[in-house]
Coordinates of C-alpha atoms in Angstrom, one line a residue:
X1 CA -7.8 19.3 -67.7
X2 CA -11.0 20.5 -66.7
X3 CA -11.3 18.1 -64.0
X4 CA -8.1 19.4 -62.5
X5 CA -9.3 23.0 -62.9
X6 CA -12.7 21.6 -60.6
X7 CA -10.5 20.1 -58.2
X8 CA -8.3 22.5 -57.9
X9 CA -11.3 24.9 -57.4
X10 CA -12.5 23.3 -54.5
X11 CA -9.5 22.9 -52.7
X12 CA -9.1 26.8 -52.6
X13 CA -12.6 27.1 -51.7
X14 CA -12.2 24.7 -48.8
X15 CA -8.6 26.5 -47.7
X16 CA -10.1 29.9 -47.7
X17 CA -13.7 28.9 -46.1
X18 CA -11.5 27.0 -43.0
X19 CA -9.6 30.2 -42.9
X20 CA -11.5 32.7 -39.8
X21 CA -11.3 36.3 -38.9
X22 CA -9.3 37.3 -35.3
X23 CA -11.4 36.3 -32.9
X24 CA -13.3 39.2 -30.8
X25 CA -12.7 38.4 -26.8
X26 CA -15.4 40.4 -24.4
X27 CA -14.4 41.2 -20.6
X28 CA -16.2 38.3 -18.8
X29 CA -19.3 39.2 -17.1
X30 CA -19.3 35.8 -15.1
X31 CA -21.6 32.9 -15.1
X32 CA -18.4 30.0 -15.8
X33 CA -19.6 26.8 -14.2
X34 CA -17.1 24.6 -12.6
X35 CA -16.8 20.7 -12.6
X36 CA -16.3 21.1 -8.8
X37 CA -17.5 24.0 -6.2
X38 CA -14.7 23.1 -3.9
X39 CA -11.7 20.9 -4.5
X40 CA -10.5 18.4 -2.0
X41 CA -7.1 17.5 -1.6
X42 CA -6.7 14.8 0.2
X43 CA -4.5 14.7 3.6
X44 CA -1.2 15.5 3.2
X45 CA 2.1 15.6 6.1
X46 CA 3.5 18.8 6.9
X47 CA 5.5 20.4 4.3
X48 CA 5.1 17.7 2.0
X49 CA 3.7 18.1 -1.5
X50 CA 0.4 17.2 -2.3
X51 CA -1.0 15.1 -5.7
X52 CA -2.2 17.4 -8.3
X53 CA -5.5 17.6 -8.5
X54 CA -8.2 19.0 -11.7
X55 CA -10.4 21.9 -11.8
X56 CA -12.3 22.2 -15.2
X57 CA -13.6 25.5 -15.8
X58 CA -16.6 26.3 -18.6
X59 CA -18.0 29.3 -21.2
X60 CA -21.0 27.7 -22.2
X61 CA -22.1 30.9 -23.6
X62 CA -21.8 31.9 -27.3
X63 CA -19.5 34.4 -26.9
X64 CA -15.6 34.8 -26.5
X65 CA -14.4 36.0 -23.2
X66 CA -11.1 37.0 -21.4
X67 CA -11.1 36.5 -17.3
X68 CA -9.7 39.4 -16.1
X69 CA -8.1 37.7 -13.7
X70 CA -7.3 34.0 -12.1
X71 CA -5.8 33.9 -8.8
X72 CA -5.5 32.7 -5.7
X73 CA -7.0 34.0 -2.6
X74 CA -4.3 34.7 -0.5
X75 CA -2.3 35.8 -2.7
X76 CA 1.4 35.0 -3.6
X77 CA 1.0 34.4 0.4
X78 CA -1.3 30.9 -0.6
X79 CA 0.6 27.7 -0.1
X80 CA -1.5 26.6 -3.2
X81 CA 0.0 26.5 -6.4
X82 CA -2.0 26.8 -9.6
X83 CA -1.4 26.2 -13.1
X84 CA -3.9 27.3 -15.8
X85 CA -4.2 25.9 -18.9
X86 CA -0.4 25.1 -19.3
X87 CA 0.7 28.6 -18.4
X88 CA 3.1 29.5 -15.7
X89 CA 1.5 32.9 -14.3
X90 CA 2.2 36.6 -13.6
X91 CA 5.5 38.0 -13.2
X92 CA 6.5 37.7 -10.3
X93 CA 3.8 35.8 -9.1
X94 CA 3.8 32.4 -11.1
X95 CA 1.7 29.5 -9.8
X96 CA 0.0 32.4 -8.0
X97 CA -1.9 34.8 -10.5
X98 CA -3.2 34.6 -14.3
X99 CA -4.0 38.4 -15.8
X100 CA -6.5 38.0 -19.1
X101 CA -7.0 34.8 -19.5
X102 CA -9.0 33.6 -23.0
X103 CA -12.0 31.2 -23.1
X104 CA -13.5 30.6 -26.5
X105 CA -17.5 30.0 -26.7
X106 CA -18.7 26.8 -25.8
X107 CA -15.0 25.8 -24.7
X108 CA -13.1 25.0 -21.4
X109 CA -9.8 25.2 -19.8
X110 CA -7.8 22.8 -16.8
X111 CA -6.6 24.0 -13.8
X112 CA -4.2 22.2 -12.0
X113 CA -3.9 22.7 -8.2
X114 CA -1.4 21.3 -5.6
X115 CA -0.2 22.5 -2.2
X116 CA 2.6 22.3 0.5
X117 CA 1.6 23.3 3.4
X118 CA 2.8 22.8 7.5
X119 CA 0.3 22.6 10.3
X120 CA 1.1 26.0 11.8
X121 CA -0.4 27.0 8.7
X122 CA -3.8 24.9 9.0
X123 CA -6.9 26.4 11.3
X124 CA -5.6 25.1 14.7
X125 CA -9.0 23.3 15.8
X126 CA -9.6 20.9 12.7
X127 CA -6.3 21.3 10.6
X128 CA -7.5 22.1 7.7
X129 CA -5.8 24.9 5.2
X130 CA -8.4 26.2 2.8
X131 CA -8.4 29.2 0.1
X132 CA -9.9 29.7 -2.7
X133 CA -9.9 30.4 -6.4
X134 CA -10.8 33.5 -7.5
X135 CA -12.8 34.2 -11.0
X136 CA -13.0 38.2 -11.8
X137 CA -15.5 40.2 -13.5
X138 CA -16.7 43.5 -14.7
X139 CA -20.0 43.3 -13.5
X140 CA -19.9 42.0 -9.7
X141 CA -17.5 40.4 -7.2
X142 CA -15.3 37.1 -8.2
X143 CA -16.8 33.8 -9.4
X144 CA -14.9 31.5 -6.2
X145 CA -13.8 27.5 -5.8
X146 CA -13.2 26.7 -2.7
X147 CA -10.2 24.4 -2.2
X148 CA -9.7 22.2 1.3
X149 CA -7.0 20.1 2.8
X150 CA -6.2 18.6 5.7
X151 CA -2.5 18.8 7.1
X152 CA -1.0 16.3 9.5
X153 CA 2.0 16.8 11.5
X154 CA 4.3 13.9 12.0
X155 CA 7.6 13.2 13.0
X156 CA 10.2 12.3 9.9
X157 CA 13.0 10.1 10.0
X158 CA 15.3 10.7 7.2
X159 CA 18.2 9.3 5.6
X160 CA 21.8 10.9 6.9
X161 CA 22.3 11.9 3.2
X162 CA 19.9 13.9 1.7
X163 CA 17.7 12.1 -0.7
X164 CA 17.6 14.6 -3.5
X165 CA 21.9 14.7 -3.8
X166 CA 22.1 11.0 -4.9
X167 CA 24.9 10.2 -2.2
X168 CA 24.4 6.5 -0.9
X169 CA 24.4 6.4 2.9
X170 CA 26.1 2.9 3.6
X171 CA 24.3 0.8 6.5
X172 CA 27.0 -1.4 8.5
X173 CA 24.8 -5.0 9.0
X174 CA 26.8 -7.2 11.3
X175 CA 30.1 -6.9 9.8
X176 CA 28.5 -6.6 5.6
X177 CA 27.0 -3.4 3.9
X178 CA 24.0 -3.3 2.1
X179 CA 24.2 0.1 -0.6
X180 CA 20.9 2.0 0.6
X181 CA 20.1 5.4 2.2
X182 CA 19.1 4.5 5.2
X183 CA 19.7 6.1 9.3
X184 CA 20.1 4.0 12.2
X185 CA 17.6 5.0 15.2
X186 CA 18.7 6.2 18.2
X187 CA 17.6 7.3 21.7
X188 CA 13.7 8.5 21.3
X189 CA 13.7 7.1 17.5
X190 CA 13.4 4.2 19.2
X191 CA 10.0 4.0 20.5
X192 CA 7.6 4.7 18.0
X193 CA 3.6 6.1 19.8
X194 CA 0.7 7.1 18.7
X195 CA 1.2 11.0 19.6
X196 CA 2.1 11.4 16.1
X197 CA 2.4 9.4 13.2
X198 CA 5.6 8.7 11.7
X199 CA 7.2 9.1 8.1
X200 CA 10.0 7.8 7.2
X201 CA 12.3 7.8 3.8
X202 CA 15.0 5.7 3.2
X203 CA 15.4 2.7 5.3
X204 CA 15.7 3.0 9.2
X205 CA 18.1 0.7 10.5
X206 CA 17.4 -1.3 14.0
X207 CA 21.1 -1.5 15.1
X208 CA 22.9 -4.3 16.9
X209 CA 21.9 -4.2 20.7
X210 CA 18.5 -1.7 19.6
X211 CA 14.9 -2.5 20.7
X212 CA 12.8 -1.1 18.9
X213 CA 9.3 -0.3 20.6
X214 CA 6.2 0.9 19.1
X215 CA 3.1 1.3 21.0
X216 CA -0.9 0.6 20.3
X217 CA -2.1 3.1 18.0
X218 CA 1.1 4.2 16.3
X219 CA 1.3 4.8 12.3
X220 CA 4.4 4.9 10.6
X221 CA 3.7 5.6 6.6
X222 CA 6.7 4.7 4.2
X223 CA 8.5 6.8 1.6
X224 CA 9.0 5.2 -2.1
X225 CA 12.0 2.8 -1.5
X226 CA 12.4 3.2 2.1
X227 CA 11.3 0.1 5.3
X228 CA 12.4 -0.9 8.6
X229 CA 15.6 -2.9 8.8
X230 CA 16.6 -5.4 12.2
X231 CA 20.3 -6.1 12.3
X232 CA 21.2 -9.4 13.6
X233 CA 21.2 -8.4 17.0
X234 CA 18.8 -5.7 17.0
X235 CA 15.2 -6.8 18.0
X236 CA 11.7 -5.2 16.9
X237 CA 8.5 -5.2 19.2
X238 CA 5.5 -4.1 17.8
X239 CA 3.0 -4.2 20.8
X240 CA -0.2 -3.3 19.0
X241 CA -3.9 -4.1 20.4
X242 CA -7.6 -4.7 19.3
X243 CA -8.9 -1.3 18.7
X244 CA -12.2 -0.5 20.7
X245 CA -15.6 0.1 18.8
X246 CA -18.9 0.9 20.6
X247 CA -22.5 -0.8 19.8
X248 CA -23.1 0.9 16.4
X249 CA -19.8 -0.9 15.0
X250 CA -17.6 2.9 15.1
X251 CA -14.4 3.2 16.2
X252 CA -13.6 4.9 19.6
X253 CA -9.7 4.2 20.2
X254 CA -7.8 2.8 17.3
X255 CA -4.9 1.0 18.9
X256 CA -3.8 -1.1 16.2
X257 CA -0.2 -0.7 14.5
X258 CA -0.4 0.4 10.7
X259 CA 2.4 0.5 8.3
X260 CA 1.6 1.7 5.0
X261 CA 2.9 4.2 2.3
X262 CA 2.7 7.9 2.8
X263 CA 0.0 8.8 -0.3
X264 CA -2.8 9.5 1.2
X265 CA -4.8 9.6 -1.6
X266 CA -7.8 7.5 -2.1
X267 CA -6.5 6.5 -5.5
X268 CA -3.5 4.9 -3.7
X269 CA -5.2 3.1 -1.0
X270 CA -4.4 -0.3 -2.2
X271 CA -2.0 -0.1 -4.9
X272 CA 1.5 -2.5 -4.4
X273 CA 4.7 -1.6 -3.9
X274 CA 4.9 1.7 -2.5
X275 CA 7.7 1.1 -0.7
X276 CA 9.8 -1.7 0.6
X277 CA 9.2 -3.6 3.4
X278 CA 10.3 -4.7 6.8
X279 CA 13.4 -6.7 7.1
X280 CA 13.8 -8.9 10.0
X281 CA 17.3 -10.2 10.2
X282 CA 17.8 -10.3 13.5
X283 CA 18.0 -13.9 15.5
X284 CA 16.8 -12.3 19.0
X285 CA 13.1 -13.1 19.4
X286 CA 11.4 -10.5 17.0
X287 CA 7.3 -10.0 18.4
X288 CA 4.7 -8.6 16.1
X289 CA 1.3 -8.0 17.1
X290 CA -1.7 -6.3 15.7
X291 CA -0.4 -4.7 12.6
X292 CA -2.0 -4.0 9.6
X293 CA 1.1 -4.2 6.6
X294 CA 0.1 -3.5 2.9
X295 CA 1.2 -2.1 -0.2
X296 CA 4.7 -3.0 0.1
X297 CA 7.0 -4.7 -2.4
X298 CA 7.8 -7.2 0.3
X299 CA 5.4 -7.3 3.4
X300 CA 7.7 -8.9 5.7
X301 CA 11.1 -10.8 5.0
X302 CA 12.7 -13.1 7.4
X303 CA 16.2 -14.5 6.7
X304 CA 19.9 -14.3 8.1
X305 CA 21.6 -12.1 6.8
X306 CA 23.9 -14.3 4.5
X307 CA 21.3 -17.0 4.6
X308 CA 23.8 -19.8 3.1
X309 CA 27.1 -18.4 4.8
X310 CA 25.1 -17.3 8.5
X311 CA 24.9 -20.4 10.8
X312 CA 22.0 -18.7 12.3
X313 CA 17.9 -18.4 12.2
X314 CA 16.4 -15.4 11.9
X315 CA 13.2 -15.3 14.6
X316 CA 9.8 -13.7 14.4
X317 CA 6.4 -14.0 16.1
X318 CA 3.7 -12.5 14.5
X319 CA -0.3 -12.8 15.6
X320 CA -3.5 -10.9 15.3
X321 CA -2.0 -9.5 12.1
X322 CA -2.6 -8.2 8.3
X323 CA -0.6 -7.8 5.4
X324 CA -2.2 -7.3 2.4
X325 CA -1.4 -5.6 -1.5
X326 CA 2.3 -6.8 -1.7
X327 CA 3.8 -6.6 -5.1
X328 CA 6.2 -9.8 -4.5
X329 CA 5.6 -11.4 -1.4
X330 CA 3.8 -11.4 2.4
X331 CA 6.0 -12.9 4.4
X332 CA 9.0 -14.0 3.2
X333 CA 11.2 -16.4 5.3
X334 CA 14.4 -18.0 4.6
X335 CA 16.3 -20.3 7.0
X336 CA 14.2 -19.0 9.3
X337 CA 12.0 -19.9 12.9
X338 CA 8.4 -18.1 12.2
X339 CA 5.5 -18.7 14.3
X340 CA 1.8 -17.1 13.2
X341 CA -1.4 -17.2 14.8
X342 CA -4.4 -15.4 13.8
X343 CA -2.2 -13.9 10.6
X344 CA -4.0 -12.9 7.2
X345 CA -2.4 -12.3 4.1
X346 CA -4.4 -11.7 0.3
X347 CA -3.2 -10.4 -2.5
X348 CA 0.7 -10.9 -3.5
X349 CA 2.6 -10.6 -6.9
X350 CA 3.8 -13.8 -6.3
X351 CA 3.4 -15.8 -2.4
X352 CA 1.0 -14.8 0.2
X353 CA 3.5 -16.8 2.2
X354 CA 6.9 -18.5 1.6
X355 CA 9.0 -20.9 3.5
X356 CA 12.2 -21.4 1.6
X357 CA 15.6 -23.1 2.4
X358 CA 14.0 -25.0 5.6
X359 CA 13.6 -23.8 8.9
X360 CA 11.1 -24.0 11.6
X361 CA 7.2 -22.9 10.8
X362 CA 4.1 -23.1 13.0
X363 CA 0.7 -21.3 12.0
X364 CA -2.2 -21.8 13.6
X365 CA -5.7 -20.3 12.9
X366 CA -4.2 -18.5 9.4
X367 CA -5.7 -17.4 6.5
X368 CA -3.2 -17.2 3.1
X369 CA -5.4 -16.1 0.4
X370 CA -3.8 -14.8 -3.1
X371 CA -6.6 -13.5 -5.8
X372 CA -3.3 -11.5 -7.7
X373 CA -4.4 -11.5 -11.5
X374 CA -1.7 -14.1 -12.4
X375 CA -1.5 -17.9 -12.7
X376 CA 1.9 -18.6 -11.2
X377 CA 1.0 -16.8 -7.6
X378 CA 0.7 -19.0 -4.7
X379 CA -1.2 -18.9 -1.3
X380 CA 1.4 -20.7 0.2
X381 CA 5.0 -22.0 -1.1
X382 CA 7.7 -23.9 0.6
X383 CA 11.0 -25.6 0.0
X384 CA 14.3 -27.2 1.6
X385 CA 16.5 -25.4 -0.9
X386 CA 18.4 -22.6 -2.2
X387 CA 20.3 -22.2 -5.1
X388 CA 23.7 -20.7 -4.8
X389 CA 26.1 -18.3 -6.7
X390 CA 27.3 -21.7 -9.2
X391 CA 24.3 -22.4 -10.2
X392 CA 24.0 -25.4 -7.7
X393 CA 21.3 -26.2 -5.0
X394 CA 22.3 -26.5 -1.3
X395 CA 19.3 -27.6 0.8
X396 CA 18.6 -28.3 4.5
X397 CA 15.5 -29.6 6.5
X398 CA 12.3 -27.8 6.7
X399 CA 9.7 -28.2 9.7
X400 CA 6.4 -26.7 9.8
X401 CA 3.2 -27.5 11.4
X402 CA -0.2 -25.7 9.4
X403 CA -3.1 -26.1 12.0
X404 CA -7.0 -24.7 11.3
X405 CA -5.5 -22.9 8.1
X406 CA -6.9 -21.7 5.1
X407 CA -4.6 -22.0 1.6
X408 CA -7.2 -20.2 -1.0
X409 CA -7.0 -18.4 -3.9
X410 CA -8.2 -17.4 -7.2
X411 CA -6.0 -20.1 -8.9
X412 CA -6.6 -23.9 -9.2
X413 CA -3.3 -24.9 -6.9
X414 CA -2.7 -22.3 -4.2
X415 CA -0.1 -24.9 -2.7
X416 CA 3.2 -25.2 -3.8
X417 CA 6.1 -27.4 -2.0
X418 CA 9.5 -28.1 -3.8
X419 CA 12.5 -30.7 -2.5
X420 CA 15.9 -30.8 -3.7
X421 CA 15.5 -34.3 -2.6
X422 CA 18.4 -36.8 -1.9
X423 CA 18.9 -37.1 2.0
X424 CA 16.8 -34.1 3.0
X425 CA 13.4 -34.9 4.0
X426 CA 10.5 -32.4 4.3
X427 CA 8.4 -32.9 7.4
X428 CA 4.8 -32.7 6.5
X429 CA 2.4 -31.6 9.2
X430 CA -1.0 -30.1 8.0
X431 CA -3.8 -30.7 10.4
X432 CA -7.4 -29.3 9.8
X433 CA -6.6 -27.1 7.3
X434 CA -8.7 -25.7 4.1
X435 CA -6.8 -25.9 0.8
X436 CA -7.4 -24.9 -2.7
X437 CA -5.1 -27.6 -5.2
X438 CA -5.5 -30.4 -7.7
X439 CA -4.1 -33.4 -6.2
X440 CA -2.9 -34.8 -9.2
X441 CA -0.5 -31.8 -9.4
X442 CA 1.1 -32.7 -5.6
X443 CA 4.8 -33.6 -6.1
X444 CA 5.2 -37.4 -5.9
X445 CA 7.0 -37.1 -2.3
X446 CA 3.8 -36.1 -0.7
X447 CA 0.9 -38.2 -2.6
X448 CA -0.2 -40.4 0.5
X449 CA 0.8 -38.5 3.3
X450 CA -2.0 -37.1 5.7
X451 CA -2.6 -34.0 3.7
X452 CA -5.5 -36.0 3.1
X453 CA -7.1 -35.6 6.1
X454 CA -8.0 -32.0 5.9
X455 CA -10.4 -30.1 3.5
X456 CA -9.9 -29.5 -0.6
X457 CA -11.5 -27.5 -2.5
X458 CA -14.6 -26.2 -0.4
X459 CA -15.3 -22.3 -0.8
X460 CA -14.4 -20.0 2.2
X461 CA -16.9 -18.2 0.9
X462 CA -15.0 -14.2 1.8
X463 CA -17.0 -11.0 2.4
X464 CA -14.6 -9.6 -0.2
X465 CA -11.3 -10.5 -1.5
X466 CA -10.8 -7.4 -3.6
X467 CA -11.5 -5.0 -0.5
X468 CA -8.9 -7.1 1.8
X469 CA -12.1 -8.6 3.8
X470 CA -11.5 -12.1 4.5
X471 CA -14.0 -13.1 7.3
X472 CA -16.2 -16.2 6.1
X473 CA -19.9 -15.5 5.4
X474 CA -22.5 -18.0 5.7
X475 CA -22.4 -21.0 7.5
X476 CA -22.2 -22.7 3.9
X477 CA -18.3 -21.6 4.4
X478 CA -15.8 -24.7 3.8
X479 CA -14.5 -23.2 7.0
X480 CA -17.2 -23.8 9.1
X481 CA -16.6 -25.9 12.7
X482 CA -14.1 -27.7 10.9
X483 CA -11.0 -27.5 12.9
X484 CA -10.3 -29.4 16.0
X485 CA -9.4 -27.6 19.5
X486 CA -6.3 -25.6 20.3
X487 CA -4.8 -23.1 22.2
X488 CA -5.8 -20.0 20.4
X489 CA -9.5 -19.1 22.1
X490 CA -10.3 -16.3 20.7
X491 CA -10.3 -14.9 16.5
X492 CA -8.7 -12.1 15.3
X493 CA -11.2 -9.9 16.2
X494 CA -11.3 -10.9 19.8
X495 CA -14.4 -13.1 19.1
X496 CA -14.3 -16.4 21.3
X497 CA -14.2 -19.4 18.8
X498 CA -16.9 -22.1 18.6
X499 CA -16.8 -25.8 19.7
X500 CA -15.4 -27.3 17.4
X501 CA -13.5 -24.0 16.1
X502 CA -13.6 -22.7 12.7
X503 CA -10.6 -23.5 10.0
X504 CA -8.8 -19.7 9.8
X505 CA -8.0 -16.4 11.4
X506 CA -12.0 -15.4 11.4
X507 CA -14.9 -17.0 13.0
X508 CA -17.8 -17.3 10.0
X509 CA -19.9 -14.3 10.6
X510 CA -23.1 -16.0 12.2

């Protein structure tokens, strides 16, 4: 009993010694420190919302204090928006204002800052819209953060329905519908410069007797779930060039072609599937050069549109070109007639490049490198075959002709080739090319054929797979003079290859 009287004792003493008096707030007199002095948001379009980005603000004195006031600079006038500490703001100016705010001793509070902002707003010479944050006193004028971002105009190509009312716009492909919100370009829509760059949501629909155009230099940034789409007898011409740089390496007139997604922000520089991809069902000659592609779910796909009911090929050239950071795939072609030169592709969820259900294939001076984090992606897969709706395979003859190529990856087989078999025969044609496999894993159909000849196994030796950099080092490189002449004179940079050339898209850095 007495033991239950002790600890019974102590529990009350413990309740009533956590227990503490109101606490005792003083009118700040200043001196918060700030995790940052000014706060950068990152580039954002015209009247498009920012990220959110974190302010953490500091009493590291000893006493309790209340800010008189939190609030933005211009007012309820600011295209910032704040939010402190989970609170919404004054009446009537929410996001805007904060009236007494509390800061314990030795404590800290978030603020969270975004902004929507249009150009006309920005300072006319350099774009950028700035305020600040405003930190009251009793003693002197306001504690400030400066916050900075940089607003781009661009032109926007939406969706004939609205995004935000859930209708589904209906796109008419040759006769079939595909169920996506998407708008078909028209008139100027269909020449794409560099005067601006472009956004677009939803997909943008190359229609049946469209050319699409777009110039050196123009940028066209992609809304989740949106791309480009070529109708069967719509054609796409991207006409980039080699951007110039002057003698210290900087660059002086970018005139490459970039497709990307439209955040900005550092933090989504290279993260997959942003948005869709480019769809190339058209069997008109499709011409893609100098483009950089990344952080799509598919990069690039090639196919008819019914690819086992169309008695058609879908056509593409592509050269001096990049595609990078693709959740599924690179290039994707099925049934199709795909020529590359000079093409890179790293880092896919599942093939840096795929040939499937035959088709015609020439590459020459490629590099397909795949360092995804998984063991089932490939640098390069092809096959003769789909499988249809009853389960059952229907396959067809595949050509292709690898030449000076590089299959590498972070995996032990970076090649993969499948046959249905029976009558169809896969034409093998892989001259001078670098490759990355186990031969005792080659499917029995190719053991003895000449993709012996060329090189296995022997490091590139990459500047830097992570950061998309792909040019070979050191003349060490398995790369190095080991291809045999060809039409292609010159790298993707422009550089004029060596006799006897180097094996890929890059000369080795000498």
């Amino acid at each position: 009993m007495r033991k239950l009287l002790f600890l019974f004792s102590i529990l009350i003493g413990i309740t009533f010694s956590s227990c503490r008096k109101d606490f005792t707030f003083e009118q700040s007199t200043g001196g918060l420190e700030f995790s940052k002095k000014t706060v950068y948001l990152d580039t954002v379009f015209t009247n498009i919302a920012s990220s959110t980005y974190r302010l953490k603000v500091y009493n590291r004195g000893s006493k309790d204090i209340v800010i008189p006031k939190i609030q933005l600079g211009k007012g309820i006038n600011s295209k910032y928006r704040i939010m402190v500490d989970g609170m919404t703001g004054d009446a009537g100016a929410t996001g805007k204002s904060y009236s007494n705010v509390q800061l314990l001793a030795k404590d800290s509070l978030f603020i969270f800052i975004e902004v929507t902002a249009d150009v006309a707003s920005a300072n006319p010479t350099d774009f950028l819209y700035t305020d600040q944050i405003e930190f009251t006193n009793i003693v002197g004028a306001p504690q400030t953060v400066d916050l900075v971002t940089l607003i781009q105009d661009a032109i926007f190509i939406y969706p004939d329905k609205p995004l935000d009312t859930g209708i589904i716009e209906t796109l008419s492909l040759s006769g079939d519908t595909t169920n996506i919100k998407g708008h078909e370009l028209s008139g100027s829509q269909l020449t794409f410069t560099k005067d601006k760059p472009y956004v677009i949501y939803g997909y943008a629909l190359v229609a049946n007797t469209k050319t699409l155009n777009i110039n050196p230099g123009a940028k066209v940034y992609f809304h989740a779930n949106s791309g480009i789409i070529v109708d069967k007898q719509g054609t796409l011409n991207i006409n980039g060039e080699l951007s110039d740089y002057n003698a210290q390496g900087e660059l002086t007139n970018d005139k490459e072609v970039r497709f990307e997604g439209d955040r900005l922000e550092p933090a989504f520089e290279d993260v997959p599937g942003q948005w869709g991809g480019l769809f190339i069902l058209s069997e008109n000659t499709n011409t893609i050069k100098h483009l950089t592609l990344k952080n799509s779910a598919v990069g690039i796909y090639c196919s008819p549109i019914d690819p086992v009911g169309d008695f058609y090929q879908a056509k593409l050239n592509i050269s001096e070109s990049q595609i990078y950071n693709n959740s599924n795939f690179g290039l994707y072609a099925v049934g199709a007639q795909v020529s590359g030169v000079n093409l890179v592709i790293n880092y896919c969820g599942q093939y840096s490049l795929a040939c499937t259900f035959g088709g015609n294939y020439t590459f020459t001076h490629c590099t397909f490198n795949n360092n995804w984090s998984s063991s089932k992606q490939l640098a390069l897969y092809l096959n003769n075959f789909i499988k249809k709706d009853d389960g059952n395979y229907l396959a067809q003859n595949i050509n292709y002709n690898f030449t000076n190529s590089i299959i590498y990856g972070s995996n032990q087989v970076e090649l993969g080739i499948e046959s249905a078999g029976g009558d169809i025969t896969i034409d093998n044609h892989f001259n001078n090319c670098l490759f990355k496999y186990n031969a005792s894993q080659l499917p029995l159909f190719l053991q003895g054929n000449n993709i012996y000849n060329n090189i296995r196994n022997l490091d590139p030796k990459f500047k830097n797979t992570s950061n998309n950099q792909l040019q070979p080092q050191t003349i060490s490189s398995g790369a190095y003079q080991k291809g045999i002449p060809t039409a292609v004179p010159n790298d993707i940079l422009g550089n004029t290859r060596l006799s006897p050339p180097d094996v890929g898209a890059y000369n080795v850095a000498l």
